[in-house]
Coordinates of C-alpha atoms and ligand atoms in Angstrom, one line a residue:
M25 CA 0.0 0.0 0.0
K26 CA 2.5 2.6 -1.1
S27 CA 1.4 6.2 -0.9
S28 CA 0.9 8.0 -4.2
I29 CA 1.3 11.5 -2.6
T30 CA 2.9 14.0 -5.0
G31 CA 2.8 17.2 -2.9
L32 CA 0.7 19.9 -1.3
I33 CA -1.3 22.6 -3.0
C34 CA -2.9 25.8 -1.8
P35 CA -6.7 25.8 -2.7
K36 CA -6.6 29.6 -2.7
C37 CA -3.5 30.8 -4.6
H38 CA -2.5 27.4 -6.1
A39 CA 1.1 27.5 -4.8
H40 CA 2.8 24.1 -4.5
Y41 CA 4.7 22.8 -1.5
D42 CA 7.0 19.8 -0.9
H43 CA 5.5 17.0 1.2
R44 CA 9.0 15.8 2.2
E45 CA 9.4 18.9 4.4
L46 CA 7.4 20.0 7.4
Q47 CA 4.7 22.4 6.2
G48 CA 2.1 24.6 7.9
L49 CA -0.2 27.1 6.2
C50 CA 0.4 28.6 2.8
R51 CA 2.2 31.9 2.6
C52 CA -1.2 33.4 1.7
G53 CA -2.6 32.1 5.0
S54 CA -4.8 29.3 3.5
P55 CA -4.7 25.7 4.7
L56 CA -2.9 23.3 2.3
L57 CA -4.4 20.2 0.7
V58 CA -2.6 17.0 -0.2
E59 CA -2.4 15.8 -3.8
Y60 CA -2.0 12.3 -5.1
D61 CA -1.1 10.8 -8.5
L62 CA -4.5 9.2 -9.1
I63 CA -3.3 7.4 -12.2
S64 CA -0.7 5.6 -10.1
V65 CA -3.3 4.9 -7.4
G66 CA -5.6 3.4 -10.0
K67 CA -2.8 1.0 -11.2
K68 CA -2.2 -0.2 -7.6
V69 CA -5.7 -0.6 -6.2
N70 CA -9.4 -0.7 -7.0
P71 CA -12.6 -1.4 -5.1
D72 CA -12.2 -5.1 -5.7
K73 CA -8.8 -5.3 -4.2
L74 CA -9.8 -3.2 -1.3
R75 CA -12.3 -5.8 -0.2
H76 CA -9.5 -8.0 1.1
R77 CA -7.7 -5.5 3.2
P78 CA -7.8 -5.0 7.0
A79 CA -10.7 -3.0 8.3
T80 CA -8.9 0.1 9.4
L81 CA -8.5 3.4 7.6
W82 CA -5.0 2.4 6.5
R83 CA -6.7 0.2 3.9
Y84 CA -6.7 3.4 1.7
G85 CA -2.9 3.7 2.1
E86 CA -2.3 4.7 -1.5
L87 CA -4.5 7.8 -0.8
L88 CA -2.8 8.6 2.5
P89 CA 0.3 10.7 3.0
V90 CA 2.6 8.3 5.0
L91 CA 5.4 7.1 2.7
D92 CA 7.0 4.4 4.9
E93 CA 4.6 2.0 6.6
S94 CA 6.9 1.7 9.6
N95 CA 5.9 5.3 10.6
I96 CA 2.3 4.3 10.9
V97 CA 1.0 4.9 14.5
S98 CA -2.2 3.0 14.8
L99 CA -4.7 1.9 17.4
G100 CA -6.8 0.1 14.9
E101 CA -8.9 3.2 13.9
G102 CA -11.4 3.2 11.1
F103 CA -14.0 1.1 9.3
T104 CA -16.7 2.1 11.9
P105 CA -20.2 0.7 11.4
L106 CA -22.7 2.2 9.0
T107 CA -26.1 1.0 10.4
L108 CA -29.7 1.6 9.6
L109 CA -31.8 3.5 12.1
P110 CA -35.1 1.6 11.4
K111 CA -37.3 3.1 14.0
I112 CA -36.3 6.7 13.3
T113 CA -36.6 6.0 9.6
A114 CA -40.2 4.8 10.0
K115 CA -41.2 7.5 12.5
Y116 CA -40.1 10.5 10.4
D117 CA -40.7 8.8 7.0
F118 CA -37.1 8.9 5.8
G119 CA -36.3 6.8 2.8
N120 CA -33.3 5.3 4.7
L121 CA -31.6 6.9 7.5
L122 CA -28.2 5.4 8.3
M123 CA -25.8 6.3 11.0
K124 CA -22.0 6.2 10.6
D125 CA -20.9 5.6 14.2
E126 CA -17.6 7.1 15.1
G127 CA -18.3 6.4 18.8
V128 CA -16.6 3.1 18.6
I129 CA -13.3 4.3 17.3
P130 CA -10.2 4.6 19.7
T131 CA -10.7 7.6 22.1
G132 CA -14.4 7.5 21.3
T133 CA -14.5 10.3 18.7
F134 CA -13.6 10.6 15.0
K135 CA -10.7 12.9 16.0
A136 CA -8.7 9.7 16.2
R137 CA -8.7 9.5 12.4
G138 CA -7.1 12.9 12.1
A139 CA -4.7 12.2 14.9
A140 CA -3.6 8.8 13.6
V141 CA -2.7 10.2 10.2
G142 CA -1.4 13.5 11.5
V143 CA 0.8 12.0 14.2
S144 CA 2.1 9.3 11.8
K145 CA 3.1 11.9 9.2
A146 CA 4.7 14.1 11.9
K147 CA 6.7 11.1 13.1
E148 CA 7.8 10.5 9.5
L149 CA 9.0 14.1 9.2
G150 CA 11.0 13.9 12.5
V151 CA 8.7 16.0 14.7
T152 CA 9.3 15.6 18.4
H153 CA 6.8 18.2 19.9
V154 CA 3.3 19.0 18.8
A155 CA 1.1 21.7 20.2
M156 CA -2.6 22.5 19.7
P157 CA -5.7 24.4 20.9
T158 CA -8.7 22.1 21.3
N159 CA -12.2 21.9 22.6
G160 CA -11.2 18.6 24.1
N161 CA -11.7 15.7 21.8
A162 CA -8.9 16.5 19.4
G163 CA -6.5 17.1 22.3
A164 CA -7.3 13.7 23.8
A165 CA -6.8 12.0 20.5
W166 CA -3.6 13.7 19.6
A167 CA -2.3 13.1 23.2
V168 CA -2.8 9.3 23.0
Y169 CA -1.4 8.9 19.4
A170 CA 1.6 11.2 20.3
A171 CA 2.3 9.1 23.4
R172 CA 2.3 6.0 21.2
A173 CA 4.6 7.7 18.7
G174 CA 7.0 9.0 21.4
I175 CA 6.2 12.6 20.6
S176 CA 5.5 15.2 23.3
A177 CA 2.1 16.9 23.1
H178 CA 1.3 20.4 24.5
I179 CA -2.4 21.1 24.6
L180 CA -4.5 24.2 25.4
M181 CA -8.2 23.8 26.2
P182 CA -11.0 25.9 27.6
E183 CA -11.5 25.2 31.3
D184 CA -15.1 24.2 30.7
A185 CA -14.2 21.7 27.9
P186 CA -15.4 18.2 28.8
R187 CA -13.4 17.1 31.9
I188 CA -12.9 13.6 30.6
T189 CA -10.8 14.8 27.6
R190 CA -8.6 16.8 30.0
N191 CA -8.0 13.7 32.0
E192 CA -7.3 11.5 29.0
S193 CA -4.7 14.0 27.7
I194 CA -2.9 14.2 31.1
A195 CA -3.1 10.5 31.5
A196 CA -1.4 10.1 28.1
G197 CA 1.4 12.3 29.3
A198 CA 0.5 15.6 27.5
E199 CA 1.2 19.0 29.0
V200 CA -2.2 20.5 29.4
Y201 CA -3.0 24.2 29.9
L202 CA -6.5 25.3 30.8
V203 CA -7.7 28.6 29.4
Q204 CA -10.5 30.8 30.7
G205 CA -12.0 31.4 27.3
L206 CA -12.9 29.8 24.0
I207 CA -10.8 27.7 21.6
S208 CA -10.1 30.8 19.6
D209 CA -8.5 32.3 22.8
C210 CA -6.4 29.1 23.2
G211 CA -5.3 29.5 19.6
K212 CA -4.2 33.1 20.1
I213 CA -2.1 32.1 23.2
L214 CA -0.5 29.3 21.3
A215 CA 0.3 31.4 18.3
R216 CA 2.1 33.9 20.6
S217 CA 4.0 31.2 22.5
I218 CA 5.0 28.7 19.8
P219 CA 8.0 30.5 18.3
A220 CA 9.9 30.4 21.6
H221 CA 9.4 26.7 22.0
G222 CA 9.9 25.4 18.4
W223 CA 6.8 23.2 18.7
Y224 CA 5.1 22.0 15.6
D225 CA 1.7 23.7 15.4
V226 CA -0.9 21.1 14.7
S227 CA -4.0 23.4 15.2
T228 CA -6.9 22.5 13.0
L229 CA -6.0 22.8 9.3
K230 CA -2.6 24.5 10.2
E231 CA -1.1 21.1 9.6
P232 CA -2.2 19.5 6.3
Y233 CA -2.6 15.8 7.2
R234 CA -5.4 15.5 9.6
I235 CA -7.8 16.2 6.7
E236 CA -6.4 13.1 5.1
G237 CA -7.3 11.0 8.2
K238 CA -10.8 12.4 8.4
K239 CA -11.5 12.0 4.6
T240 CA -11.5 8.3 5.1
M241 CA -15.0 8.6 6.5
G242 CA -16.0 9.5 2.9
Y243 CA -14.3 6.4 1.4
E244 CA -15.8 4.2 4.0
I245 CA -19.4 5.4 3.6
V246 CA -19.2 4.8 -0.2
E247 CA -17.4 1.4 0.2
Q248 CA -19.9 0.3 2.8
L249 CA -22.8 1.2 0.5
G250 CA -21.2 -1.0 -2.2
W251 CA -19.6 1.9 -4.1
Q252 CA -22.8 3.8 -4.3
V253 CA -23.1 7.3 -3.0
P254 CA -26.0 8.2 -0.6
D255 CA -28.3 11.2 -1.5
V256 CA -27.2 13.2 1.6
I257 CA -24.4 13.1 4.2
A258 CA -25.0 15.4 7.2
Y259 CA -22.2 16.3 9.4
P260 CA -21.8 18.3 12.7
T261 CA -19.5 21.1 11.6
G262 CA -17.0 22.9 13.8
G263 CA -13.6 23.5 12.2
G264 CA -15.1 21.8 9.2
V265 CA -12.3 19.3 8.7
G266 CA -14.6 16.3 8.4
I267 CA -16.8 17.8 5.8
I268 CA -13.9 19.2 3.8
G269 CA -12.3 15.7 4.0
I270 CA -15.4 13.9 2.9
Y271 CA -15.8 16.3 -0.1
K272 CA -12.1 15.7 -0.9
A273 CA -12.6 12.0 -0.8
L274 CA -15.6 12.1 -3.1
K275 CA -13.7 14.2 -5.6
E276 CA -10.8 11.7 -5.5
M277 CA -13.1 8.8 -6.0
Q278 CA -14.6 10.6 -9.0
G279 CA -11.1 11.1 -10.3
L280 CA -10.4 7.4 -9.9
G281 CA -13.6 6.4 -11.6
W282 CA -14.8 4.6 -8.5
I283 CA -18.0 6.6 -8.4
G284 CA -19.9 8.4 -11.1
E285 CA -21.1 12.0 -11.6
K286 CA -23.5 12.1 -8.8
L287 CA -22.3 13.5 -5.4
P288 CA -24.2 13.4 -2.2
R289 CA -25.6 16.7 -1.0
L290 CA -23.4 17.7 2.0
V291 CA -25.1 19.2 5.0
A292 CA -23.2 21.2 7.6
V293 CA -25.0 21.1 10.9
Q294 CA -24.3 23.7 13.6
A295 CA -25.8 24.7 16.9
S296 CA -27.7 28.0 16.8
G297 CA -25.4 29.2 19.6
C298 CA -22.5 29.0 17.2
A299 CA -23.5 29.1 13.6
P300 CA -21.0 31.0 11.5
I301 CA -21.2 28.7 8.5
V302 CA -25.0 28.7 8.6
E303 CA -25.0 32.5 8.5
A304 CA -22.6 32.6 5.7
Y305 CA -24.6 30.0 3.7
R306 CA -27.8 32.1 4.1
K307 CA -26.0 35.1 2.6
K308 CA -24.5 32.9 -0.1
A309 CA -21.1 34.2 1.1
K310 CA -17.8 32.5 0.3
E311 CA -16.4 33.0 3.8
S312 CA -17.8 33.2 7.3
E313 CA -17.6 35.9 9.9
F314 CA -16.5 35.5 13.5
F315 CA -19.5 34.4 15.6
P316 CA -19.4 36.4 18.8
N317 CA -20.2 34.9 22.3
S318 CA -20.7 31.4 21.0
K319 CA -22.2 28.9 23.3
T320 CA -23.6 25.4 22.9
I321 CA -23.6 22.1 24.8
A322 CA -22.1 20.5 21.6
F323 CA -18.6 21.4 22.5
G324 CA -17.0 19.9 19.4
I325 CA -18.8 22.3 17.1
N326 CA -18.2 25.5 19.2
V327 CA -15.9 27.0 16.7
P328 CA -16.7 30.7 16.1
K329 CA -14.5 31.1 13.0
A330 CA -12.9 28.2 11.1
L331 CA -9.8 28.6 9.0
G332 CA -11.2 26.4 6.4
D333 CA -14.7 28.0 6.3
F334 CA -14.3 28.8 2.5
L335 CA -13.7 25.1 1.8
V336 CA -16.7 24.0 3.8
L337 CA -18.9 26.5 2.0
E338 CA -17.5 25.4 -1.4
A339 CA -18.4 21.8 -0.5
L340 CA -22.0 22.8 0.3
Y341 CA -22.5 24.9 -2.8
E342 CA -20.8 22.4 -5.2
T343 CA -22.9 19.5 -4.0
G344 CA -26.2 21.3 -3.7
G345 CA -26.1 20.9 0.0
C346 CA -27.1 23.3 2.8
A347 CA -26.3 24.4 6.3
V348 CA -28.7 24.1 9.2
A349 CA -28.6 25.4 12.8
V350 CA -30.4 23.6 15.6
E351 CA -31.2 24.7 19.2
D352 CA -29.5 23.0 22.2
R353 CA -33.0 21.9 23.3
E354 CA -33.5 20.0 20.0
I355 CA -30.1 18.4 20.5
L356 CA -31.0 17.1 23.9
E357 CA -34.4 15.8 22.6
S358 CA -32.7 14.0 19.7
L359 CA -30.0 12.6 22.0
A360 CA -32.6 11.0 24.3
E361 CA -34.6 9.8 21.3
L362 CA -31.7 8.0 19.6
A363 CA -30.8 6.3 22.9
S364 CA -34.3 5.2 23.8
T365 CA -35.4 4.1 20.3
E366 CA -32.3 2.8 18.6
G367 CA -30.1 2.1 21.6
A368 CA -27.6 4.6 20.2
F369 CA -26.1 6.8 22.9
V370 CA -24.5 9.4 20.7
C371 CA -22.6 12.6 21.4
P372 CA -24.5 15.9 21.3
E373 CA -22.8 16.8 18.0
G374 CA -24.3 13.6 16.5
A375 CA -27.7 14.3 18.0
A376 CA -27.6 17.8 16.4
V377 CA -27.4 16.0 13.0
L378 CA -30.5 14.0 13.8
A379 CA -32.3 17.2 14.8
A380 CA -31.3 18.9 11.5
L381 CA -32.3 15.9 9.4
K382 CA -35.7 15.7 11.0
R383 CA -36.2 19.3 10.0
L384 CA -34.9 18.8 6.4
R385 CA -37.3 15.9 6.0
A386 CA -40.2 17.8 7.4
E387 CA -39.5 20.6 4.9
N388 CA -39.2 18.0 2.2
W389 CA -35.7 19.2 1.3
L390 CA -34.9 15.5 2.0
K391 CA -37.3 13.5 -0.1
A392 CA -39.2 10.4 1.1
D393 CA -37.2 8.0 -1.1
E394 CA -33.8 9.3 -0.3
T395 CA -30.9 7.8 1.6
A396 CA -29.3 10.0 4.2
V397 CA -26.2 9.3 6.3
L398 CA -26.1 10.8 9.8
L399 CA -22.5 11.2 11.0
N400 CA -22.3 10.5 14.7
T401 CA -18.8 11.9 15.4
G402 CA -18.5 10.5 18.9
A403 CA -19.7 8.4 21.8
G404 CA -22.3 9.7 24.3
I405 CA -20.2 8.3 27.1
K406 CA -17.6 10.9 26.5
Y407 CA -20.2 13.5 27.7
P408 CA -21.4 11.9 31.0
D409 CA -23.1 15.1 32.2
T410 CA -24.9 16.3 29.2
L411 CA -28.2 14.6 30.1
Q412 CA -29.6 15.2 33.6
F413 CA -32.0 12.6 34.9
K414 CA -34.4 12.5 37.8
L415 CA -33.1 9.6 39.8
N416 CA -35.3 6.9 41.2
Y417 CA -34.0 5.6 44.5
C418 CA -35.0 2.2 45.7
P419 CA -37.3 2.5 48.7
V420 CA -35.7 1.9 52.1
D421 CA -37.7 -1.3 52.7
G422 CA -36.0 -2.8 49.6
T423 CA -39.2 -3.7 47.7
I424 CA -39.9 -2.2 44.2
Ligands
PLP605 C1 -14.3 18.2 16.5 C2 -15.7 17.6 16.6 C3 -16.6 17.9 15.6 C4 -16.4 18.9 14.5 O1 -15.5 18.4 13.6 P1 -14.8 19.3 12.4 O2 -14.4 18.2 11.5 O3 -13.7 20.1 13.0 O4 -15.9 20.2 11.9 C5 -17.9 17.3 15.7 N1 -18.1 16.3 16.6 C6 -17.2 16.0 17.6 C7 -17.6 15.0 18.6 C8 -16.0 16.6 17.6 O5 -15.1 16.3 18.5
ZN606 ZN1 -1.9 30.1 -0.9

């Protein structure tokens, strides 16, 4: 499974960069995207050959950036289940509603995909220290993969980020700083401090390889549907890496001839307390504006301004998709509904996607005969305090 990487390209100014050296943002400030020689990929692999490969994201090795397999740092991530939600499908008259469940991946969120590929590539390029701002889940994932790679991790997170991710990061030996503020404040502090330390800045989209890890969700969805694309893929959008990655994967599969002309309509789901992409989409804008005083229980999507916003919006416009904001109240309702009907205890970000899809179905944006994929980006057990229940104590006489 030899990588067919050829280099890095800037989607904004089209400058090229060498993948054999450590890279960050383009000179123009844009994130960089990885390019592959698709003709060479096509000679080495095809859907038929893929069938026999191990069920991890590394099965798409030709389309991943790591050159030497000995640099791969893996905890077995990828190839998560794509399962039908039969009761919700029937109740809301969906054609088919499927859930791609990233809750079962190492560290309990899909951030493991970005971390596995990002850390592996950093190791290959000789990095010894990585640093990042995070709302929690990315920090935890990078901390464990960095530990496995023997790389030091320095992590800044808001003090009210989920406590469990803080503990995971510290347990994995990362240096964790808590910040009284948002992820954007963490990012500013890091940008100021990084030159003095010489750490490699692995902030969302500032290093080019985590997209490559996350794009594998797109390959898997299509492979799991027998190389058919669904009509809609809906994704909880914070920094937007997942949706950018899925779009990139779809374009690559088109280039390889593995899928046809039709692309799924991509839907970016946000919380109404932090909806910069939704506001930009409504204005048909190419970029988003900073969303002030953002607040939502869905921590992973509390990103007031994403560096890759223009790429997210392009993916929505190019696929005929849309952007939807849902209230925290709807997120909680959908979370409880998924657990009690389908036995799926998802994260609030995943629940937000169900809330959005119900609305899109009610408005008939999503038709009755269409197949939609709900991306659940993490496990509900990573958010032990999101749902508050009235507890039912056993009576003192011990009879119930
Ligand atoms: C980070 C995160 C998101 C948002 O992911 P992006 O790809 O950055 O948009 C969604 N859900 C969870 C659980 C997350 O941790
Ligand atoms: Zn550029």
